[in-house]
PDB file of C-alpha atoms in Angstrom:
ATOM      1  CA  UNK A  13      94.070 104.361 115.387  1.00 95.00           C
ATOM      2  CA  UNK A  14      96.857 106.903 115.840  1.00 95.00           C
ATOM      3  CA  UNK A  15      99.987 106.097 113.850  1.00 96.00           C
ATOM      4  CA  UNK A  16     103.499 107.473 113.570  1.00 96.00           C
ATOM      5  CA  UNK A  17     104.531 105.872 110.264  1.00 96.00           C
ATOM      6  CA  UNK A  18     102.967 105.505 106.853  1.00 96.00           C
ATOM      7  CA  UNK A  19     103.331 101.735 107.139  1.00 96.00           C
ATOM      8  CA  UNK A  20     101.150 101.674 110.252  1.00 96.00           C
ATOM      9  CA  UNK A  21      98.590 103.896 108.540  1.00 96.00           C
ATOM     10  CA  UNK A  22      98.483 101.600 105.531  1.00 97.00           C
ATOM     11  CA  UNK A  23      98.005  98.537 107.721  1.00 96.00           C
ATOM     12  CA  UNK A  24      95.239 100.236 109.693  1.00 96.00           C
ATOM     13  CA  UNK A  25      93.407 101.072 106.471  1.00 96.00           C
ATOM     14  CA  UNK A  26      93.872  97.519 105.169  1.00 96.00           C
ATOM     15  CA  UNK A  27      92.651  95.879 108.393  1.00 95.00           C
ATOM     16  CA  UNK A  28      89.606  98.118 108.797  1.00 95.00           C
ATOM     17  CA  UNK A  29      86.203  96.723 107.903  1.00 95.00           C
ATOM     18  CA  UNK A  30      85.288 100.293 106.973  1.00 93.00           C
ATOM     19  CA  UNK A  31      87.300 103.537 107.000  1.00 93.00           C
ATOM     20  CA  UNK A  32      85.500 106.740 107.972  1.00 90.00           C
ATOM     21  CA  UNK A  33      88.370 109.213 107.956  1.00 90.00           C
ATOM     22  CA  UNK A  34      92.145 109.390 107.596  1.00 93.00           C
ATOM     23  CA  UNK A  35      93.713 112.377 109.372  1.00 92.00           C
ATOM     24  CA  UNK A  36      97.139 113.833 108.647  1.00 92.00           C
ATOM     25  CA  UNK A  37      98.762 115.578 111.617  1.00 91.00           C
ATOM     26  CA  UNK A  38     102.012 116.186 109.733  1.00 90.00           C
ATOM     27  CA  UNK A  39     105.008 115.763 112.083  1.00 90.00           C
ATOM     28  CA  UNK A  40     102.894 114.104 114.771  1.00 91.00           C
ATOM     29  CA  UNK A  41     101.684 111.321 112.494  1.00 94.00           C
ATOM     30  CA  UNK A  42      98.338 110.192 111.138  1.00 93.00           C
ATOM     31  CA  UNK A  43      95.144 108.607 112.404  1.00 94.00           C
ATOM     32  CA  UNK A  44      92.591 106.254 110.889  1.00 94.00           C
ATOM     33  CA  UNK A  45      88.988 106.293 112.073  1.00 94.00           C
ATOM     34  CA  UNK A  46      86.900 103.315 111.108  1.00 92.00           C
ATOM     35  CA  UNK A  47      85.427  99.997 112.165  1.00 93.00           C
ATOM     36  CA  UNK A  48      87.959  97.343 113.185  1.00 95.00           C
ATOM     37  CA  UNK A  49      87.401  93.698 114.207  1.00 95.00           C
ATOM     38  CA  UNK A  50      88.924  92.801 117.560  1.00 95.00           C
ATOM     39  CA  UNK A  51      91.866  90.752 116.116  1.00 95.00           C
ATOM     40  CA  UNK A  52      92.794  93.710 113.903  1.00 95.00           C
ATOM     41  CA  UNK A  53      92.608  96.096 116.835  1.00 94.00           C
ATOM     42  CA  UNK A  54      94.899  93.882 118.927  1.00 95.00           C
ATOM     43  CA  UNK A  55      97.399  93.469 116.096  1.00 96.00           C
ATOM     44  CA  UNK A  56      97.550  97.198 115.479  1.00 96.00           C
ATOM     45  CA  UNK A  57      97.866  97.978 119.178  1.00 95.00           C
ATOM     46  CA  UNK A  58     100.946  95.763 119.406  1.00 96.00           C
ATOM     47  CA  UNK A  59     102.822  97.743 116.738  1.00 96.00           C
ATOM     48  CA  UNK A  60     105.447 100.162 118.119  1.00 96.00           C
ATOM     49  CA  UNK A  61     104.495 102.717 115.441  1.00 96.00           C
ATOM     50  CA  UNK A  62     100.858 102.841 116.581  1.00 96.00           C
ATOM     51  CA  UNK A  63     100.571 105.735 119.015  1.00 95.00           C
ATOM     52  CA  UNK A  64      97.127 104.919 120.405  1.00 95.00           C
ATOM     53  CA  UNK A  65      93.955 102.921 119.884  1.00 94.00           C
ATOM     54  CA  UNK A  66      90.777 104.626 121.046  1.00 91.00           C
ATOM     55  CA  UNK A  67      87.143 103.602 120.877  1.00 88.00           C
ATOM     56  CA  UNK A  68      84.776 105.771 118.863  1.00 83.00           C
ATOM     57  CA  UNK A  69      82.423 108.052 120.791  1.00 75.00           C
ATOM     58  CA  UNK A  70      79.346 110.097 120.025  1.00 65.00           C
ATOM     59  CA  UNK A  71      78.313 113.675 120.730  1.00 53.00           C
ATOM     60  CA  UNK A  72      74.971 115.451 120.673  1.00 51.00           C
ATOM     61  CA  UNK A  73      73.770 119.004 120.365  1.00 47.00           C
ATOM     62  CA  UNK A  74      73.548 120.733 123.722  1.00 51.00           C
ATOM     63  CA  UNK A  75      70.151 121.990 124.830  1.00 52.00           C
ATOM     64  CA  UNK A  76      69.615 125.497 126.137  1.00 55.00           C
ATOM     65  CA  UNK A  77      72.104 126.292 128.895  1.00 68.00           C
ATOM     66  CA  UNK A  78      72.437 128.931 131.587  1.00 70.00           C
ATOM     67  CA  UNK A  79      75.695 130.846 131.072  1.00 70.00           C
ATOM     68  CA  UNK A  80      77.961 131.112 134.091  1.00 74.00           C
ATOM     69  CA  UNK A  81      77.674 134.887 134.329  1.00 73.00           C
ATOM     70  CA  UNK A  82      73.881 134.754 134.230  1.00 76.00           C
ATOM     71  CA  UNK A  83      73.913 132.137 136.965  1.00 77.00           C
ATOM     72  CA  UNK A  84      76.420 134.087 139.046  1.00 81.00           C
ATOM     73  CA  UNK A  85      74.107 137.099 139.403  1.00 83.00           C
ATOM     74  CA  UNK A  86      71.103 134.837 140.061  1.00 87.00           C
ATOM     75  CA  UNK A  87      69.272 136.031 136.965  1.00 81.00           C
ATOM     76  CA  UNK A  88      67.620 132.610 136.806  1.00 80.00           C
ATOM     77  CA  UNK A  89      66.122 133.270 140.252  1.00 86.00           C
ATOM     78  CA  UNK A  90      64.810 136.630 139.071  1.00 88.00           C
ATOM     79  CA  UNK A  91      63.332 134.952 135.988  1.00 83.00           C
ATOM     80  CA  UNK A  92      61.593 132.324 138.089  1.00 86.00           C
ATOM     81  CA  UNK A  93      60.012 135.219 140.008  1.00 91.00           C
ATOM     82  CA  UNK A  94      58.683 136.677 136.774  1.00 89.00           C
ATOM     83  CA  UNK A  95      61.369 139.313 136.239  1.00 91.00           C
ATOM     84  CA  UNK A  96      62.304 138.588 132.644  1.00 91.00           C
ATOM     85  CA  UNK A  97      62.805 142.103 131.283  1.00 93.00           C
ATOM     86  CA  UNK A  98      59.368 142.352 129.695  1.00 94.00           C
ATOM     87  CA  UNK A  99      58.737 145.957 128.654  1.00 95.00           C
ATOM     88  CA  UNK A 100      62.385 146.967 129.116  1.00 97.00           C
ATOM     89  CA  UNK A 101      64.246 148.591 126.207  1.00 98.00           C
ATOM     90  CA  UNK A 102      68.004 148.004 126.108  1.00 98.00           C
ATOM     91  CA  UNK A 103      70.364 149.673 123.657  1.00 98.00           C
ATOM     92  CA  UNK A 104      73.385 147.567 122.700  1.00 96.00           C
ATOM     93  CA  UNK A 105      75.970 150.150 121.619  1.00 95.00           C
ATOM     94  CA  UNK A 106      78.464 147.885 119.918  1.00 94.00           C
ATOM     95  CA  UNK A 107      79.131 146.233 116.528  1.00 92.00           C
ATOM     96  CA  UNK A 108      75.438 145.608 115.876  1.00 96.00           C
ATOM     97  CA  UNK A 109      73.268 142.525 116.302  1.00 97.00           C
ATOM     98  CA  UNK A 110      73.052 139.625 113.846  1.00 95.00           C
ATOM     99  CA  UNK A 111      69.517 139.933 112.491  1.00 94.00           C
ATOM    100  CA  UNK A 112      69.518 136.220 111.584  1.00 92.00           C
ATOM    101  CA  UNK A 113      70.511 134.924 115.035  1.00 93.00           C
ATOM    102  CA  UNK A 114      67.588 132.675 116.105  1.00 91.00           C
ATOM    103  CA  UNK A 115      68.236 133.281 119.813  1.00 92.00           C
ATOM    104  CA  UNK A 116      67.811 137.033 119.304  1.00 94.00           C
ATOM    105  CA  UNK A 117      65.470 137.722 116.382  1.00 93.00           C
ATOM    106  CA  UNK A 118      62.326 137.752 118.536  1.00 93.00           C
ATOM    107  CA  UNK A 119      63.824 140.376 120.845  1.00 95.00           C
ATOM    108  CA  UNK A 120      65.423 142.795 118.385  1.00 97.00           C
ATOM    109  CA  UNK A 121      63.735 146.182 118.131  1.00 97.00           C
ATOM    110  CA  UNK A 122      64.603 149.247 116.098  1.00 97.00           C
ATOM    111  CA  UNK A 123      68.231 150.102 115.477  1.00 96.00           C
ATOM    112  CA  UNK A 124      70.570 152.790 114.248  1.00 97.00           C
ATOM    113  CA  UNK A 125      73.966 152.687 112.562  1.00 96.00           C
ATOM    114  CA  UNK A 126      76.756 155.224 112.801  1.00 92.00           C
ATOM    115  CA  UNK A 127      78.889 152.955 110.630  1.00 90.00           C
ATOM    116  CA  UNK A 128      77.133 150.667 108.173  1.00 92.00           C
ATOM    117  CA  UNK A 129      77.456 146.892 108.227  1.00 92.00           C
ATOM    118  CA  UNK A 130      80.301 145.837 105.946  1.00 89.00           C
ATOM    119  CA  UNK A 131      82.113 149.172 106.216  1.00 88.00           C
ATOM    120  CA  UNK A 132      85.445 149.716 107.960  1.00 86.00           C
ATOM    121  CA  UNK A 133      86.536 152.988 109.527  1.00 80.00           C
ATOM    122  CA  UNK A 134      89.393 154.993 107.987  1.00 72.00           C
ATOM    123  CA  UNK A 135      89.091 153.223 104.636  1.00 71.00           C
ATOM    124  CA  UNK A 136      90.343 149.947 106.086  1.00 69.00           C
ATOM    125  CA  UNK A 137      89.553 146.497 104.788  1.00 71.00           C
ATOM    126  CA  UNK A 138      86.486 144.822 106.209  1.00 77.00           C
ATOM    127  CA  UNK A 139      86.845 141.045 106.060  1.00 72.00           C
ATOM    128  CA  UNK A 140      83.725 140.656 108.201  1.00 67.00           C
ATOM    129  CA  UNK A 141      82.410 137.451 109.708  1.00 74.00           C
ATOM    130  CA  UNK A 142      80.276 136.110 106.870  1.00 77.00           C
ATOM    131  CA  UNK A 143      77.000 137.459 108.263  1.00 82.00           C
ATOM    132  CA  UNK A 144      74.577 138.916 105.760  1.00 87.00           C
ATOM    133  CA  UNK A 145      74.072 142.661 106.072  1.00 91.00           C
ATOM    134  CA  UNK A 146      70.279 142.568 106.007  1.00 95.00           C
ATOM    135  CA  UNK A 147      70.226 145.819 107.985  1.00 95.00           C
ATOM    136  CA  UNK A 148      72.725 148.665 108.160  1.00 95.00           C
ATOM    137  CA  UNK A 149      73.045 147.857 111.880  1.00 97.00           C
ATOM    138  CA  UNK A 150      73.714 144.139 111.301  1.00 96.00           C
ATOM    139  CA  UNK A 151      76.712 142.691 113.126  1.00 95.00           C
ATOM    140  CA  UNK A 152      79.787 142.135 110.944  1.00 93.00           C
ATOM    141  CA  UNK A 153      82.111 141.330 113.849  1.00 90.00           C
ATOM    142  CA  UNK A 154      80.019 139.130 116.252  1.00 90.00           C
ATOM    143  CA  UNK A 155      80.951 141.031 119.414  1.00 93.00           C
ATOM    144  CA  UNK A 156      77.634 142.862 119.671  1.00 94.00           C
ATOM    145  CA  UNK A 157      75.751 139.632 119.025  1.00 94.00           C
ATOM    146  CA  UNK A 158      77.675 137.882 121.801  1.00 91.00           C
ATOM    147  CA  UNK A 159      76.905 140.710 124.212  1.00 93.00           C
ATOM    148  CA  UNK A 160      73.252 140.684 123.156  1.00 94.00           C
ATOM    149  CA  UNK A 161      73.012 136.975 123.879  1.00 92.00           C
ATOM    150  CA  UNK A 162      74.257 137.538 127.416  1.00 91.00           C
ATOM    151  CA  UNK A 163      71.803 140.393 127.904  1.00 93.00           C
ATOM    152  CA  UNK A 164      68.678 138.992 126.298  1.00 93.00           C
ATOM    153  CA  UNK A 165      68.842 135.676 124.454  1.00 90.00           C
ATOM    154  CA  UNK A 166      65.299 134.303 124.360  1.00 90.00           C
ATOM    155  CA  UNK A 167      64.079 131.321 126.354  1.00 83.00           C
ATOM    156  CA  UNK A 168      63.483 128.858 123.501  1.00 83.00           C
ATOM    157  CA  UNK A 169      64.969 125.551 124.693  1.00 75.00           C
ATOM    158  CA  UNK A 170      68.113 125.936 122.566  1.00 75.00           C
ATOM    159  CA  UNK A 171      71.563 127.523 122.832  1.00 75.00           C
ATOM    160  CA  UNK A 172      71.617 129.889 125.849  1.00 81.00           C
ATOM    161  CA  UNK A 173      69.212 132.062 127.820  1.00 87.00           C
ATOM    162  CA  UNK A 174      70.048 135.674 128.608  1.00 90.00           C
ATOM    163  CA  UNK A 175      69.670 137.767 131.743  1.00 92.00           C
ATOM    164  CA  UNK A 176      66.488 139.426 130.485  1.00 93.00           C
ATOM    165  CA  UNK A 177      65.010 137.071 127.862  1.00 92.00           C
ATOM    166  CA  UNK A 178      61.886 139.197 127.309  1.00 94.00           C
ATOM    167  CA  UNK A 179      63.616 142.575 126.968  1.00 96.00           C
ATOM    168  CA  UNK A 180      63.727 144.436 123.665  1.00 97.00           C
ATOM    169  CA  UNK A 181      67.260 144.832 122.323  1.00 98.00           C
ATOM    170  CA  UNK A 182      68.059 147.847 120.150  1.00 98.00           C
ATOM    171  CA  UNK A 183      71.230 147.565 118.041  1.00 97.00           C
ATOM    172  CA  UNK A 184      73.188 150.814 117.969  1.00 96.00           C
ATOM    173  CA  UNK A 185      76.057 150.062 115.595  1.00 95.00           C
ATOM    174  CA  UNK A 186      78.896 152.401 116.537  1.00 92.00           C
ATOM    175  CA  UNK A 187      81.771 149.919 116.051  1.00 91.00           C
ATOM    176  CA  UNK A 188      82.908 148.592 112.682  1.00 90.00           C
ATOM    177  CA  UNK A 189      83.761 145.102 111.454  1.00 90.00           C
ATOM    178  CA  UNK A 190      87.025 145.172 113.421  1.00 86.00           C
ATOM    179  CA  UNK A 191      85.328 146.267 116.650  1.00 88.00           C
ATOM    180  CA  UNK A 192      86.704 149.813 116.319  1.00 86.00           C
ATOM    181  CA  UNK A 193      84.773 153.049 116.624  1.00 87.00           C
ATOM    182  CA  UNK A 194      84.959 156.756 117.320  1.00 88.00           C
ATOM    183  CA  UNK A 195      84.225 158.238 120.733  1.00 87.00           C
ATOM    184  CA  UNK A 196      81.948 160.748 119.032  1.00 85.00           C
ATOM    185  CA  UNK A 197      79.806 157.917 117.648  1.00 91.00           C
ATOM    186  CA  UNK A 198      79.586 156.297 121.075  1.00 91.00           C
ATOM    187  CA  UNK A 199      78.447 159.638 122.509  1.00 90.00           C
ATOM    188  CA  UNK A 200      75.913 159.998 119.693  1.00 90.00           C
ATOM    189  CA  UNK A 201      74.634 156.504 120.444  1.00 92.00           C
ATOM    190  CA  UNK A 202      74.157 157.400 124.097  1.00 94.00           C
ATOM    191  CA  UNK A 203      72.352 160.607 123.132  1.00 92.00           C
ATOM    192  CA  UNK A 204      70.127 158.713 120.711  1.00 95.00           C
ATOM    193  CA  UNK A 205      69.320 156.118 123.384  1.00 96.00           C
ATOM    194  CA  UNK A 206      68.327 158.845 125.839  1.00 95.00           C
ATOM    195  CA  UNK A 207      66.205 160.591 123.196  1.00 94.00           C
ATOM    196  CA  UNK A 208      64.253 157.364 122.612  1.00 97.00           C
ATOM    197  CA  UNK A 209      63.557 157.046 126.326  1.00 97.00           C
ATOM    198  CA  UNK A 210      65.055 153.574 126.462  1.00 97.00           C
ATOM    199  CA  UNK A 211      65.849 152.160 129.882  1.00 97.00           C
ATOM    200  CA  UNK A 212      69.419 150.861 129.563  1.00 97.00           C
ATOM    201  CA  UNK A 213      72.453 151.478 127.350  1.00 97.00           C
ATOM    202  CA  UNK A 214      75.013 148.674 127.377  1.00 94.00           C
ATOM    203  CA  UNK A 215      78.660 149.497 126.574  1.00 93.00           C
ATOM    204  CA  UNK A 216      81.073 146.568 126.478  1.00 90.00           C
ATOM    205  CA  UNK A 217      84.156 148.393 125.217  1.00 87.00           C
ATOM    206  CA  UNK A 218      87.324 150.091 126.332  1.00 82.00           C
ATOM    207  CA  UNK A 219      90.054 152.418 125.107  1.00 76.00           C
ATOM    208  CA  UNK A 220      93.773 152.911 125.440  1.00 69.00           C
ATOM    209  CA  UNK A 221      93.281 156.672 125.055  1.00 63.00           C
ATOM    210  CA  UNK A 222      94.163 158.323 128.361  1.00 59.00           C
ATOM    211  CA  UNK A 223      91.753 161.244 127.992  1.00 56.00           C
ATOM    212  CA  UNK A 224      88.593 159.108 127.793  1.00 51.00           C
ATOM    213  CA  UNK A 225      86.327 160.331 130.610  1.00 50.00           C
TER     214      UNK A 225
END
């Protein structure tokens, strides 16, 4: 029951058989969620200071989905033909990978950090994202984890599936908790990736510096 006056809110609470929540939307008004008998619903709906009366609904957790980008390049077709990235090593040169992310933990390989988890460049403040820094390459920004999910989230009937769900993802943390990093660290990450003999290095970043080649 959406209301525009305190009087309507009070009446809605009084007429409810049970109140689940009362919401305060400040200048817009309030709303009362609960169980209302039909006569109460009709009486409230007739008030000019009741903005709306809506039936309760339910939601449910979404099962594993195919992201639009993965679908667009027909990665699902490749997967159905057995091309799932098995045996492929992919370096994610970014903010790291969340070592606790259940869609990624089975695919995470060895990593390297050029800036440690929880540390900001140039002495800045690192508010982070609440992730635990279990590894120095752990993701304290979420960008690298998002990219990693697109690249290689596992096929486990929950959340999303990546392009190469059987590939090994190597976190190369070259960006800090604000998603900022030095070009020299990016170059070092590329060199390190090549030295390991890994197959792919993913860079999802950009720069406003005009001399970046």
